[in-house]
Amino acid sequence: MERRSPNWGRVVRRLLLWVVLGVPAMVLLALLVSSDARYLARAGCEEARILLRRKAIPALVANANTSAQLRQRLQLVLAARAYAADSMHLSVGRTYTTYADVKRDTLLLVLSASRRDRLRAYTWTYPIVGSVPYKGFFDFAHARAAAAELEGEGYDTYLRPASAFSTLGYFSDPLLSTAMSRDTMELVATVLHELAHNTLYVKNHTAFDESFASFVGYRGAQAFFRARGDTVDAARAAARWRDERILDVFYAELGRRLDSAYASAPAGSGVEAVRETLFQWARVQLKGPVGQSLETYDWRWYATSALNNAVVIAQRLYRMNLNLFDEIYLQNGADIAETIRAIEVRVFTQPGQDPYQALYSRPGVPAD
């Protein structure tokens, strides 16, 4: 039986018809029926707008119309980026080679949520990054609506502003105008924090990823300013890192007390009484010994801000087991580049294991 050769012209026409009509129809259907698809589409549009506003930082530095203050900040970012690549061996790619003015003070609002009767984070799942305990909104009205919806379902919520984010090196992230209001130490720490995400990111382990980046940001900033002979900002970076470790210990203890109390508290009004008692204890600590020991943070902000389970979880995301990172730092002679390498080796040689557990290991030797 002889086969007739295919009509390639007809095949190509049908494929083109599918691409022109079928794909957009499927995308439109997904947007109509899926809130996640609409969210990702909005985020993609905002990212595209940011990328379209990019201007090369070297060109802005050379431009006579650039203000002196902005020029100095941009030069500092370029120096921090070069230090990150050459001395810290971070994966910088094309990140922070451009600058984008987003035309507003706050880039996005980040939403965290938790059950009221358990210290258990509400999570969202996305491509590439996996499951994360927060959700960022460029549209502030949508952020507040999402928080109100979760509160209506009985969750604690926490909305906070963010001035920077990382695409983990998948895009050439520009430096955003919202980060420029920070002082010089925090600006450098932010740059190093985000570049740390490009270098090491463990899917579905947000607390490790953010705490590692906090460590790299502040210890890296300390090394950067020390190398430049800037003893003032180097000392401020060291003091900020001490504050981070103090808050780590405080929120860890608060979390331990909440977990224990929730496990034994009766349902209903008993849970509410437990919450109020422990959050009152926390406020006393923040007004007293914990708050008064902070060197770089204003204790009054912590002492007067709202407290609930979502706030505790959000605060802990960036401050979890920070002393463990410092132990490895000291083991490597207080050399930030060697410490980053040691952490990478331990995490990458123990795939599939909790990254914190991997830190207790040595290269090639599994943790107990």
Short mmCIF file of C-alpha atoms in Angstrom, two decimals:
data_model
loop_
_atom_site.label_atom_id
_atom_site.label_comp_id
_atom_site.label_asym_id
_atom_site.label_seq_id
_atom_site.Cartn_x
_atom_site.Cartn_y
_atom_site.Cartn_z
CA MET A 1 0.00 0.00 0.00
CA GLU A 2 1.61 3.25 -1.13
CA ARG A 3 1.42 6.29 1.16
CA ARG A 4 0.75 9.65 -0.36
CA SER A 5 3.31 12.30 0.69
CA PRO A 6 1.87 14.90 3.10
CA ASN A 7 0.67 18.24 1.84
CA TRP A 8 3.24 20.36 3.64
CA GLY A 9 1.60 23.60 2.63
CA ARG A 10 -1.63 22.53 4.35
CA VAL A 11 0.29 21.37 7.43
CA VAL A 12 2.09 24.71 7.74
CA ARG A 13 -1.18 26.65 7.29
CA ARG A 14 -2.86 24.61 10.04
CA LEU A 15 0.08 25.16 12.38
CA LEU A 16 0.03 28.89 11.71
CA LEU A 17 -3.73 28.97 12.30
CA TRP A 18 -3.22 27.19 15.63
CA VAL A 19 -0.51 29.65 16.69
CA VAL A 20 -2.52 32.70 15.63
CA LEU A 21 -5.90 31.62 17.00
CA GLY A 22 -5.46 28.66 19.34
CA VAL A 23 -2.64 29.88 21.59
CA PRO A 24 -4.18 33.32 22.31
CA ALA A 25 -7.54 31.62 22.94
CA MET A 26 -5.94 29.30 25.50
CA VAL A 27 -4.14 32.20 27.17
CA LEU A 28 -7.38 34.20 27.31
CA LEU A 29 -9.24 31.22 28.80
CA ALA A 30 -6.54 30.77 31.45
CA LEU A 31 -6.77 34.46 32.38
CA LEU A 32 -10.54 34.24 32.66
CA VAL A 33 -10.67 31.16 34.89
CA SER A 34 -7.44 31.35 36.90
CA SER A 35 -6.58 34.06 39.44
CA ASP A 36 -2.99 32.75 39.51
CA ALA A 37 -2.72 33.22 35.74
CA ARG A 38 -4.02 36.79 36.05
CA TYR A 39 -1.57 37.48 38.89
CA LEU A 40 1.40 36.16 36.88
CA ALA A 41 0.28 38.13 33.83
CA ARG A 42 0.13 41.36 35.87
CA ALA A 43 3.54 40.66 37.41
CA GLY A 44 4.97 39.96 33.96
CA CYS A 45 3.60 43.26 32.65
CA GLU A 46 5.08 45.18 35.59
CA GLU A 47 8.45 43.47 35.11
CA ALA A 48 8.33 44.39 31.41
CA ARG A 49 7.60 48.04 32.27
CA ILE A 50 10.55 48.11 34.67
CA LEU A 51 12.85 46.56 32.08
CA LEU A 52 11.74 49.09 29.46
CA ARG A 53 12.70 51.95 31.80
CA ARG A 54 16.28 50.72 32.23
CA LYS A 55 19.19 53.03 31.58
CA ALA A 56 22.83 51.98 31.66
CA ILE A 57 24.43 53.07 34.93
CA PRO A 58 27.82 54.01 33.39
CA ALA A 59 25.99 56.30 30.95
CA LEU A 60 24.04 57.93 33.77
CA VAL A 61 27.24 58.45 35.77
CA ALA A 62 28.84 60.15 32.75
CA ASN A 63 25.75 62.29 32.03
CA ALA A 64 26.17 65.88 33.20
CA ASN A 65 22.41 66.09 33.87
CA THR A 66 22.54 63.37 36.53
CA SER A 67 22.35 64.88 40.01
CA ALA A 68 25.49 64.67 42.14
CA GLN A 69 23.70 62.60 44.81
CA LEU A 70 22.37 60.06 42.31
CA ARG A 71 25.77 59.87 40.59
CA GLN A 72 27.50 59.09 43.91
CA ARG A 73 24.96 56.38 44.75
CA LEU A 74 25.28 54.79 41.31
CA GLN A 75 29.08 54.80 41.57
CA LEU A 76 28.79 53.13 44.97
CA VAL A 77 26.54 50.42 43.51
CA LEU A 78 29.00 49.77 40.67
CA ALA A 79 31.83 49.48 43.20
CA ALA A 80 29.79 47.10 45.40
CA ARG A 81 28.88 45.02 42.36
CA ALA A 82 32.54 44.80 41.29
CA TYR A 83 33.53 43.80 44.83
CA ALA A 84 30.80 41.15 44.87
CA ALA A 85 32.15 39.64 41.66
CA ASP A 86 35.90 39.94 42.24
CA SER A 87 36.30 39.54 46.00
CA MET A 88 33.18 37.63 47.09
CA HIS A 89 32.80 35.52 43.92
CA LEU A 90 29.05 36.08 43.72
CA SER A 91 27.20 35.41 40.46
CA VAL A 92 26.52 38.96 39.30
CA GLY A 93 25.75 38.44 35.61
CA ARG A 94 24.26 41.66 34.24
CA THR A 95 22.39 42.43 37.46
CA TYR A 96 22.61 46.09 38.56
CA THR A 97 24.33 47.33 35.43
CA THR A 98 21.22 49.39 34.70
CA TYR A 99 18.96 51.76 36.65
CA ALA A 100 15.18 52.19 36.47
CA ASP A 101 13.09 54.98 37.97
CA VAL A 102 9.75 53.39 38.96
CA LYS A 103 8.16 56.80 39.65
CA ARG A 104 6.95 55.96 43.17
CA ASP A 105 8.31 55.54 46.68
CA THR A 106 7.23 51.93 47.24
CA LEU A 107 7.91 49.26 44.64
CA LEU A 108 5.45 46.63 45.86
CA LEU A 109 3.59 45.36 48.90
CA VAL A 110 4.40 41.89 50.20
CA LEU A 111 1.66 39.82 51.84
CA SER A 112 2.28 37.13 54.47
CA ALA A 113 -0.42 35.09 56.22
CA SER A 114 -0.74 32.43 58.89
CA ARG A 115 -3.36 30.46 60.75
CA ARG A 116 -4.43 32.18 63.97
CA ASP A 117 -4.24 29.03 66.08
CA ARG A 118 -0.93 27.73 64.70
CA LEU A 119 2.36 29.31 63.71
CA ARG A 120 1.95 27.92 60.21
CA ALA A 121 2.59 30.03 57.13
CA TYR A 122 0.14 30.29 54.26
CA THR A 123 2.12 29.51 51.09
CA TRP A 124 1.85 30.25 47.39
CA THR A 125 3.47 28.14 44.65
CA TYR A 126 5.04 29.54 41.49
CA PRO A 127 7.15 28.26 38.60
CA ILE A 128 10.92 28.14 39.22
CA VAL A 129 10.90 29.46 42.81
CA GLY A 130 8.53 26.78 44.16
CA SER A 131 6.53 27.25 47.35
CA VAL A 132 7.03 30.58 49.14
CA PRO A 133 5.37 32.08 52.26
CA TYR A 134 4.69 35.50 50.77
CA LYS A 135 3.19 37.15 47.72
CA GLY A 136 4.26 40.44 46.17
CA PHE A 137 1.80 42.91 44.63
CA PHE A 138 2.66 45.83 42.38
CA ASP A 139 -1.00 46.87 42.62
CA PHE A 140 -1.57 48.01 46.21
CA ALA A 141 -5.36 47.77 45.97
CA HIS A 142 -5.07 44.11 44.96
CA ALA A 143 -2.68 43.56 47.89
CA ARG A 144 -5.16 44.96 50.40
CA ALA A 145 -8.03 43.03 48.81
CA ALA A 146 -6.05 39.78 49.03
CA ALA A 147 -5.22 40.47 52.68
CA ALA A 148 -8.88 41.23 53.45
CA GLU A 149 -9.96 38.01 51.74
CA LEU A 150 -7.55 35.93 53.84
CA GLU A 151 -8.61 37.73 57.02
CA GLY A 152 -12.21 36.89 56.13
CA GLU A 153 -11.18 33.24 56.05
CA GLY A 154 -9.73 33.53 59.55
CA TYR A 155 -6.03 34.09 58.81
CA ASP A 156 -3.61 36.55 60.36
CA THR A 157 -2.08 38.78 57.67
CA TYR A 158 0.83 41.17 57.37
CA LEU A 159 1.45 43.66 54.54
CA ARG A 160 4.84 45.30 54.28
CA PRO A 161 6.56 47.45 51.64
CA ALA A 162 9.54 46.20 49.63
CA SER A 163 11.99 48.30 47.63
CA ALA A 164 13.83 45.54 45.75
CA PHE A 165 13.41 42.00 44.49
CA SER A 166 15.43 39.41 42.63
CA THR A 167 14.61 37.33 39.56
CA LEU A 168 17.45 34.96 40.58
CA GLY A 169 19.54 36.00 37.61
CA TYR A 170 16.94 35.02 34.99
CA PHE A 171 16.67 38.68 33.99
CA SER A 172 19.23 41.47 34.16
CA ASP A 173 17.63 43.09 37.21
CA PRO A 174 18.04 46.86 37.21
CA LEU A 175 18.79 48.90 40.30
CA LEU A 176 15.46 50.49 41.23
CA SER A 177 14.88 54.06 42.34
CA THR A 178 13.03 52.77 45.43
CA ALA A 179 16.32 51.44 46.82
CA MET A 180 18.08 54.79 46.52
CA SER A 181 16.47 56.32 49.60
CA ARG A 182 18.45 53.94 51.82
CA ASP A 183 21.65 55.08 53.49
CA THR A 184 24.95 54.03 51.93
CA MET A 185 25.44 51.00 54.19
CA GLU A 186 21.93 49.65 53.58
CA LEU A 187 22.20 50.33 49.84
CA VAL A 188 25.34 48.19 49.57
CA ALA A 189 23.84 45.50 51.81
CA THR A 190 20.74 45.41 49.59
CA VAL A 191 22.84 44.99 46.45
CA LEU A 192 24.82 42.14 48.01
CA HIS A 193 21.65 40.55 49.43
CA GLU A 194 20.01 40.37 46.02
CA LEU A 195 23.21 39.13 44.32
CA ALA A 196 23.36 36.37 46.94
CA HIS A 197 20.04 35.09 45.57
CA ASN A 198 21.65 34.84 42.11
CA THR A 199 24.43 32.74 43.63
CA LEU A 200 22.60 30.30 45.92
CA TYR A 201 18.87 29.63 45.95
CA VAL A 202 17.30 26.46 47.36
CA LYS A 203 13.80 25.88 46.03
CA ASN A 204 11.04 25.63 48.68
CA HIS A 205 13.37 26.82 51.50
CA THR A 206 12.60 30.54 51.70
CA ALA A 207 13.81 31.06 55.28
CA PHE A 208 17.22 29.63 54.41
CA ASP A 209 17.45 31.63 51.18
CA GLU A 210 16.56 34.95 52.82
CA SER A 211 18.67 34.37 55.95
CA PHE A 212 21.68 33.40 53.84
CA ALA A 213 21.19 36.55 51.76
CA SER A 214 20.93 38.66 54.94
CA PHE A 215 24.21 37.19 56.15
CA VAL A 216 25.92 37.87 52.81
CA GLY A 217 24.44 41.38 52.68
CA TYR A 218 25.65 42.62 56.07
CA ARG A 219 28.87 40.65 56.47
CA GLY A 220 29.67 41.47 52.84
CA ALA A 221 28.96 45.17 53.37
CA GLN A 222 31.25 45.14 56.39
CA ALA A 223 34.08 43.67 54.28
CA PHE A 224 33.38 46.04 51.36
CA PHE A 225 33.55 49.22 53.43
CA ARG A 226 36.57 47.98 55.38
CA ALA A 227 38.39 47.40 52.07
CA ARG A 228 37.59 51.00 51.07
CA GLY A 229 38.87 52.37 54.37
CA ASP A 230 35.37 53.49 55.37
CA THR A 231 35.44 52.58 59.05
CA VAL A 232 32.13 54.32 59.81
CA ASP A 233 29.98 52.30 57.41
CA ALA A 234 31.97 49.13 58.16
CA ALA A 235 31.14 49.58 61.86
CA ARG A 236 27.49 50.28 61.04
CA ALA A 237 27.26 47.08 58.96
CA ALA A 238 28.76 45.09 61.85
CA ALA A 239 26.31 46.71 64.29
CA ARG A 240 23.34 45.99 62.00
CA TRP A 241 24.40 42.34 61.82
CA ARG A 242 24.53 42.21 65.65
CA ASP A 243 20.99 43.62 65.71
CA GLU A 244 19.83 41.00 63.22
CA ARG A 245 21.19 38.25 65.46
CA ILE A 246 19.49 39.75 68.53
CA LEU A 247 16.15 39.84 66.69
CA ASP A 248 16.75 36.28 65.46
CA VAL A 249 17.07 35.03 69.05
CA PHE A 250 14.04 37.06 70.18
CA TYR A 251 11.66 35.93 67.41
CA ALA A 252 12.88 32.34 67.76
CA GLU A 253 11.96 32.41 71.45
CA LEU A 254 8.60 34.02 70.72
CA GLY A 255 7.94 31.37 68.08
CA ARG A 256 8.88 28.58 70.51
CA ARG A 257 6.50 29.95 73.15
CA LEU A 258 3.68 30.34 70.63
CA ASP A 259 4.14 26.80 69.30
CA SER A 260 4.08 25.37 72.82
CA ALA A 261 1.05 27.42 73.88
CA TYR A 262 -0.98 26.66 70.75
CA ALA A 263 -0.32 22.95 71.15
CA SER A 264 -1.91 22.94 74.61
CA ALA A 265 -4.46 25.76 74.36
CA PRO A 266 -8.18 24.93 74.24
CA ALA A 267 -10.02 25.91 71.09
CA GLY A 268 -11.90 29.19 70.71
CA SER A 269 -11.41 31.87 73.35
CA GLY A 270 -8.52 29.93 74.90
CA VAL A 271 -6.40 30.49 71.80
CA GLU A 272 -7.17 34.21 71.78
CA ALA A 273 -6.18 34.53 75.45
CA VAL A 274 -2.90 32.72 74.78
CA ARG A 275 -2.13 35.00 71.84
CA GLU A 276 -2.78 38.17 73.80
CA THR A 277 -0.64 37.01 76.73
CA LEU A 278 2.35 36.10 74.57
CA PHE A 279 2.15 39.14 72.30
CA GLN A 280 2.01 41.34 75.40
CA TRP A 281 5.15 39.59 76.68
CA ALA A 282 6.79 40.30 73.31
CA ARG A 283 5.92 44.02 73.48
CA VAL A 284 7.43 44.25 76.96
CA GLN A 285 10.63 42.67 75.64
CA LEU A 286 10.75 45.03 72.66
CA LYS A 287 10.28 48.05 74.88
CA GLY A 288 12.76 46.72 77.42
CA PRO A 289 15.85 44.49 77.17
CA VAL A 290 15.57 43.47 73.52
CA GLY A 291 14.67 46.86 72.11
CA GLN A 292 17.15 48.75 74.26
CA SER A 293 20.01 46.50 73.11
CA LEU A 294 19.46 47.35 69.43
CA GLU A 295 22.12 49.65 68.00
CA THR A 296 20.81 50.49 64.52
CA TYR A 297 17.06 49.85 64.63
CA ASP A 298 14.53 52.12 66.32
CA TRP A 299 13.03 49.94 69.07
CA ARG A 300 9.91 52.08 69.12
CA TRP A 301 8.90 50.81 65.68
CA TYR A 302 9.09 47.20 66.83
CA ALA A 303 7.41 47.93 70.17
CA THR A 304 4.42 49.75 68.66
CA SER A 305 3.86 47.71 65.47
CA ALA A 306 1.04 45.18 65.24
CA LEU A 307 1.91 41.64 66.30
CA ASN A 308 0.31 38.44 65.06
CA ASN A 309 1.39 35.05 63.72
CA ALA A 310 1.97 36.37 60.21
CA VAL A 311 4.28 39.13 61.53
CA VAL A 312 6.33 36.60 63.51
CA ILE A 313 6.71 34.34 60.47
CA ALA A 314 7.68 37.27 58.21
CA GLN A 315 10.27 38.55 60.68
CA ARG A 316 11.79 35.09 61.05
CA LEU A 317 12.12 34.56 57.30
CA TYR A 318 15.13 36.86 57.17
CA ARG A 319 16.55 35.89 60.57
CA MET A 320 16.61 32.15 61.04
CA ASN A 321 19.65 30.44 62.58
CA LEU A 322 21.92 33.37 61.77
CA ASN A 323 24.46 32.17 64.35
CA LEU A 324 25.00 29.06 62.23
CA PHE A 325 26.16 31.21 59.29
CA ASP A 326 28.46 33.10 61.66
CA GLU A 327 29.96 29.87 62.99
CA ILE A 328 30.99 28.89 59.46
CA TYR A 329 32.25 32.46 58.95
CA LEU A 330 34.55 32.14 61.97
CA GLN A 331 35.64 28.65 60.91
CA ASN A 332 36.81 30.22 57.63
CA GLY A 333 38.87 32.96 59.25
CA ALA A 334 36.16 35.64 58.94
CA ASP A 335 36.67 35.54 55.16
CA ILE A 336 33.31 36.23 53.51
CA ALA A 337 34.26 34.72 50.13
CA GLU A 338 35.54 31.48 51.69
CA THR A 339 32.42 31.31 53.86
CA ILE A 340 30.09 31.63 50.87
CA ARG A 341 32.04 28.92 49.08
CA ALA A 342 31.92 26.63 52.14
CA ILE A 343 28.15 27.09 52.44
CA GLU A 344 27.65 26.38 48.73
CA VAL A 345 29.74 23.20 48.95
CA ARG A 346 27.82 21.92 51.95
CA VAL A 347 24.44 22.62 50.37
CA PHE A 348 25.26 21.36 46.88
CA THR A 349 26.94 18.16 48.10
CA GLN A 350 23.87 17.23 50.16
CA PRO A 351 21.09 17.54 47.53
CA GLY A 352 17.55 16.96 48.68
CA GLN A 353 18.45 17.62 52.30
CA ASP A 354 17.26 20.55 54.36
CA PRO A 355 19.92 23.21 53.69
CA TYR A 356 20.24 24.10 57.37
CA GLN A 357 20.96 20.47 58.17
CA ALA A 358 23.56 20.47 55.39
CA LEU A 359 25.37 23.34 57.11
CA TYR A 360 26.17 21.06 60.03
CA SER A 361 28.10 18.79 57.67
CA ARG A 362 31.61 19.05 56.28
CA PRO A 363 32.43 18.74 52.55
CA GLY A 364 31.79 15.15 51.51
CA VAL A 365 30.64 14.10 55.00
CA PRO A 366 26.84 13.83 55.52
CA ALA A 367 25.38 15.54 58.58
CA ASP A 368 24.16 13.33 61.40
#
